[in-house]
mmCIF file of C-alpha atoms in Angstrom:
data_model
loop_
_atom_site.group_PDB
_atom_site.id
_atom_site.type_symbol
_atom_site.label_atom_id
_atom_site.label_comp_id
_atom_site.label_asym_id
_atom_site.label_seq_id
_atom_site.Cartn_x
_atom_site.Cartn_y
_atom_site.Cartn_z
ATOM 1 C CA MET A 1 -37.644 22.728 -41.965
ATOM 2 C CA ALA A 2 -34.851 19.583 -44.184
ATOM 3 C CA LYS A 3 -31.951 20.408 -44.659
ATOM 4 C CA LEU A 4 -29.648 18.970 -47.534
ATOM 5 C CA LEU A 5 -25.454 19.043 -47.490
ATOM 6 C CA LEU A 6 -23.785 18.188 -50.589
ATOM 7 C CA GLU A 7 -20.664 17.170 -51.148
ATOM 8 C CA ASP A 8 -19.428 20.208 -52.110
ATOM 9 C CA ASN A 9 -20.308 21.657 -48.594
ATOM 10 C CA SER A 10 -23.089 23.428 -50.743
ATOM 11 C CA ILE A 11 -26.368 23.439 -48.336
ATOM 12 C CA TYR A 12 -29.754 23.577 -49.903
ATOM 13 C CA HIS A 13 -32.892 24.499 -47.242
ATOM 14 C CA ASP A 14 -35.642 25.175 -50.090
ATOM 15 C CA LEU A 15 -37.857 22.698 -50.853
ATOM 16 C CA SER A 16 -37.563 22.227 -54.067
ATOM 17 C CA ASP A 17 -33.644 22.800 -54.248
ATOM 18 C CA ILE A 18 -33.583 19.160 -51.793
ATOM 19 C CA GLU A 19 -36.509 16.926 -54.101
ATOM 20 C CA ARG A 20 -33.847 18.041 -57.010
ATOM 21 C CA GLU A 21 -31.138 16.278 -55.709
ATOM 22 C CA ILE A 22 -32.934 13.527 -54.279
ATOM 23 C CA THR A 23 -35.942 12.826 -56.810
ATOM 24 C CA PRO A 24 -33.118 10.641 -59.255
ATOM 25 C CA VAL A 25 -33.616 8.093 -56.373
ATOM 26 C CA GLY A 26 -37.329 7.989 -55.942
ATOM 27 C CA MET A 27 -37.448 9.672 -52.386
ATOM 28 C CA GLN A 28 -39.587 12.002 -51.366
ATOM 29 C CA LEU A 29 -39.220 14.658 -49.251
ATOM 30 C CA ARG A 30 -42.740 16.763 -48.329
ATOM 31 C CA HIS A 31 -43.686 19.235 -44.601
ATOM 32 C CA PHE A 32 -46.372 19.614 -43.302
ATOM 33 C CA ASP A 33 -48.940 19.115 -40.395
ATOM 34 C CA PRO A 34 -51.236 17.815 -39.340
ATOM 35 C CA GLY A 35 -51.901 19.643 -35.179
ATOM 36 C CA SER A 36 -49.666 18.326 -33.256
ATOM 37 C CA ALA A 37 -47.239 20.777 -32.814
ATOM 38 C CA LEU A 38 -50.528 23.098 -31.324
ATOM 39 C CA LEU A 39 -52.102 19.296 -29.211
ATOM 40 C CA PHE A 40 -48.832 17.948 -27.958
ATOM 41 C CA PRO A 41 -46.938 21.295 -27.349
ATOM 42 C CA ASP A 42 -44.753 20.394 -24.268
ATOM 43 C CA LEU A 43 -43.266 16.491 -26.675
ATOM 44 C CA PRO A 44 -40.570 18.471 -27.534
ATOM 45 C CA ASN A 45 -39.210 18.363 -24.526
ATOM 46 C CA GLN A 46 -40.122 15.597 -23.183
ATOM 47 C CA ASP A 47 -37.598 12.611 -22.909
ATOM 48 C CA MET A 48 -40.207 9.944 -22.608
ATOM 49 C CA LEU A 49 -43.863 9.308 -22.882
ATOM 50 C CA ALA A 50 -45.994 7.580 -21.230
ATOM 51 C CA ASP A 51 -47.709 4.587 -23.779
ATOM 52 C CA THR A 52 -50.736 7.207 -22.866
ATOM 53 C CA GLN A 53 -49.352 10.915 -24.656
ATOM 54 C CA LYS A 54 -47.330 7.568 -27.748
ATOM 55 C CA ARG A 55 -51.540 6.379 -28.410
ATOM 56 C CA GLU A 56 -52.696 10.092 -28.318
ATOM 57 C CA ILE A 57 -50.309 10.443 -30.785
ATOM 58 C CA LEU A 58 -50.113 8.079 -33.175
ATOM 59 C CA GLU A 59 -54.619 8.647 -33.062
ATOM 60 C CA LEU A 60 -53.983 11.933 -34.060
ATOM 61 C CA HIS A 61 -51.622 11.300 -37.238
ATOM 62 C CA ASN A 62 -53.736 8.532 -38.192
ATOM 63 C CA SER A 63 -56.342 10.166 -40.456
ATOM 64 C CA LEU A 64 -52.501 11.041 -41.571
ATOM 65 C CA PHE A 65 -51.049 7.407 -41.987
ATOM 66 C CA GLU A 66 -54.636 6.551 -43.987
ATOM 67 C CA PHE A 67 -53.035 8.658 -46.747
ATOM 68 C CA LEU A 68 -49.605 7.305 -46.659
ATOM 69 C CA LYS A 69 -50.993 3.773 -46.047
ATOM 70 C CA GLN A 70 -52.358 4.290 -49.421
ATOM 71 C CA GLU A 71 -50.008 6.133 -51.239
ATOM 72 C CA GLY A 72 -46.852 4.322 -49.971
ATOM 73 C CA GLY A 73 -48.824 0.785 -49.654
ATOM 74 C CA PHE A 74 -48.048 0.893 -45.813
ATOM 75 C CA LEU A 75 -49.492 -1.792 -43.428
ATOM 76 C CA TRP A 76 -48.784 -0.399 -39.758
ATOM 77 C CA ASN A 77 -47.139 2.511 -37.621
ATOM 78 C CA ASP A 78 -45.053 3.052 -34.096
ATOM 79 C CA LEU A 79 -43.858 5.544 -32.882
ATOM 80 C CA LEU A 80 -40.275 6.725 -32.177
ATOM 81 C CA VAL A 81 -38.815 8.335 -29.439
ATOM 82 C CA LEU A 82 -34.717 8.697 -29.142
ATOM 83 C CA HIS A 83 -32.773 11.396 -26.437
ATOM 84 C CA PRO A 84 -29.510 10.146 -24.622
ATOM 85 C CA GLY A 85 -31.143 8.291 -21.976
ATOM 86 C CA SER A 86 -32.667 6.201 -24.327
ATOM 87 C CA PRO A 87 -32.111 1.677 -23.536
ATOM 88 C CA ASN A 88 -31.669 0.976 -27.282
ATOM 89 C CA LEU A 89 -30.313 4.391 -28.417
ATOM 90 C CA GLN A 90 -26.130 2.915 -29.126
ATOM 91 C CA THR A 91 -27.543 -0.754 -30.464
ATOM 92 C CA LEU A 92 -29.571 1.865 -32.704
ATOM 93 C CA ILE A 93 -27.049 3.885 -33.789
ATOM 94 C CA THR A 94 -24.562 1.349 -34.591
ATOM 95 C CA THR A 95 -27.670 -0.552 -37.365
ATOM 96 C CA TYR A 96 -28.754 2.305 -38.840
ATOM 97 C CA SER A 97 -25.689 4.308 -39.134
ATOM 98 C CA ARG A 98 -24.289 2.064 -42.053
ATOM 99 C CA TYR A 99 -24.616 2.633 -45.541
ATOM 100 C CA HIS A 100 -27.326 -0.266 -46.483
ATOM 101 C CA THR A 101 -31.389 -1.288 -48.076
ATOM 102 C CA HIS A 102 -34.590 -3.034 -46.920
ATOM 103 C CA ASN A 103 -36.183 -4.595 -49.288
ATOM 104 C CA ALA A 104 -39.971 -2.576 -47.750
ATOM 105 C CA PRO A 105 -39.831 1.394 -48.152
ATOM 106 C CA GLU A 106 -39.229 2.733 -45.070
ATOM 107 C CA ALA A 107 -40.488 7.465 -43.943
ATOM 108 C CA TYR A 108 -40.669 8.909 -41.167
ATOM 109 C CA TYR A 109 -42.738 11.453 -40.148
ATOM 110 C CA VAL A 110 -40.953 13.524 -37.206
ATOM 111 C CA LEU A 111 -42.766 15.165 -34.598
ATOM 112 C CA ALA A 112 -40.102 16.261 -32.905
ATOM 113 C CA GLY A 113 -36.129 16.886 -32.950
ATOM 114 C CA GLU A 114 -33.306 15.780 -35.880
ATOM 115 C CA ALA A 115 -32.091 13.214 -37.394
ATOM 116 C CA ILE A 116 -29.764 13.352 -41.048
ATOM 117 C CA ILE A 117 -30.104 10.435 -43.480
ATOM 118 C CA GLY A 118 -27.164 9.879 -45.482
ATOM 119 C CA LEU A 119 -28.013 8.623 -49.228
ATOM 120 C CA LEU A 120 -25.648 7.521 -51.646
ATOM 121 C CA LYS A 121 -26.692 9.394 -55.825
ATOM 122 C CA PRO A 122 -26.557 6.969 -58.928
ATOM 123 C CA ASP A 123 -24.144 8.955 -59.173
ATOM 124 C CA GLY A 124 -22.362 7.954 -56.253
ATOM 125 C CA SER A 125 -21.959 11.114 -54.556
ATOM 126 C CA GLN A 126 -23.047 11.320 -50.824
ATOM 127 C CA LEU A 127 -25.323 13.542 -49.230
ATOM 128 C CA GLN A 128 -27.192 14.049 -45.930
ATOM 129 C CA LEU A 129 -30.703 15.011 -45.112
ATOM 130 C CA LEU A 130 -31.160 16.680 -41.631
ATOM 131 C CA MET A 131 -35.313 16.429 -41.177
ATOM 132 C CA GLU A 132 -36.250 18.077 -38.808
ATOM 133 C CA ALA A 133 -40.010 18.725 -37.365
ATOM 134 C CA GLN A 134 -43.147 18.459 -39.046
ATOM 135 C CA ASP A 135 -40.468 16.744 -41.996
ATOM 136 C CA TYR A 136 -41.983 14.260 -43.638
ATOM 137 C CA LEU A 137 -39.645 11.220 -45.653
ATOM 138 C CA HIS A 138 -40.077 8.202 -48.170
ATOM 139 C CA ILE A 139 -37.559 6.056 -48.651
ATOM 140 C CA PRO A 140 -38.404 3.664 -51.313
ATOM 141 C CA THR A 141 -37.268 -0.222 -51.313
ATOM 142 C CA GLU A 142 -33.926 -0.228 -52.238
ATOM 143 C CA VAL A 143 -32.601 2.677 -51.700
ATOM 144 C CA GLU A 144 -28.890 2.889 -50.434
ATOM 145 C CA HIS A 145 -28.183 4.754 -47.468
ATOM 146 C CA TRP A 146 -28.323 5.713 -43.938
ATOM 147 C CA PHE A 147 -30.090 6.975 -40.905
ATOM 148 C CA SER A 148 -28.758 8.447 -37.407
ATOM 149 C CA PRO A 149 -29.857 11.249 -34.449
ATOM 150 C CA SER A 150 -28.136 13.721 -34.584
ATOM 151 C CA ALA A 151 -25.657 15.297 -31.852
ATOM 152 C CA THR A 152 -27.949 16.399 -29.746
ATOM 153 C CA LEU A 153 -29.813 12.849 -29.938
ATOM 154 C CA HIS A 154 -32.786 13.921 -29.453
ATOM 155 C CA PHE A 155 -35.771 13.118 -32.002
ATOM 156 C CA LYS A 156 -39.443 11.604 -32.488
ATOM 157 C CA ALA A 157 -40.911 9.888 -35.147
ATOM 158 C CA VAL A 158 -43.555 8.082 -36.197
ATOM 159 C CA ARG A 159 -42.313 5.257 -38.969
ATOM 160 C CA TYR A 160 -44.256 4.066 -41.358
ATOM 161 C CA PHE A 161 -44.414 0.503 -42.213
ATOM 162 C CA ALA A 162 -44.958 -1.680 -45.628
ATOM 163 C CA ASN A 163 -44.387 -5.818 -43.577
ATOM 164 C CA VAL A 164 -44.302 -7.439 -40.610
ATOM 165 C CA GLU A 165 -41.009 -7.384 -40.530
ATOM 166 C CA GLY A 166 -40.311 -3.946 -40.028
ATOM 167 C CA TRP A 167 -37.061 -1.732 -41.443
ATOM 168 C CA VAL A 168 -34.150 -4.848 -41.426
ATOM 169 C CA PRO A 169 -30.536 -3.145 -42.643
ATOM 170 C CA GLN A 170 -29.529 -4.753 -45.398
ATOM 171 C CA TYR A 171 -25.494 -4.231 -44.839
ATOM 172 C CA THR A 172 -23.846 -2.991 -48.915
ATOM 173 C CA GLY A 173 -20.793 -1.522 -47.740
ATOM 174 C CA THR A 174 -20.445 1.270 -49.024
ATOM 175 C CA LYS A 175 -17.683 3.626 -47.183
ATOM 176 C CA MET A 176 -19.589 6.992 -46.324
ATOM 177 C CA SER A 177 -17.501 10.430 -48.031
ATOM 178 C CA ASN A 178 -16.455 12.748 -44.961
ATOM 179 C CA LEU A 179 -18.536 15.870 -45.317
#
């Protein structure tokens, strides 16, 4: 279940508390399990996934994808698999770990591992949301945020896209606070 760190070092574990803090910018956090944990019990321990495994995982989430597609206007999805040996890990961290926006919504459904989303609220305060397995996060268009895998460098998620370009970051220059 997700955890939220505020600038005053308060930590929220309760979904309703987290939602209260992220709702002002339109972000949505949900927690549910469509069966991934039961059907793919070794998923958290696997660094590499075969293409057939990736297809099976995406097929399982297609029913979820249809619901999300209608709700969020998503056109397609893919599977993001990060681990310490990922060939594009440093590029991904460099690209997304600075404050940026996107011209389309961004959404993740976390299958395994964890990642951190930093968020700039309208009042200028900053938050850090630790996403974990079974968390779904929707970030609306133009919301200022950053993304990074946690220190474990293990993260598997279904990503949802509303345009063919994917998530092209538009950097804002906002400095990250020292949470």
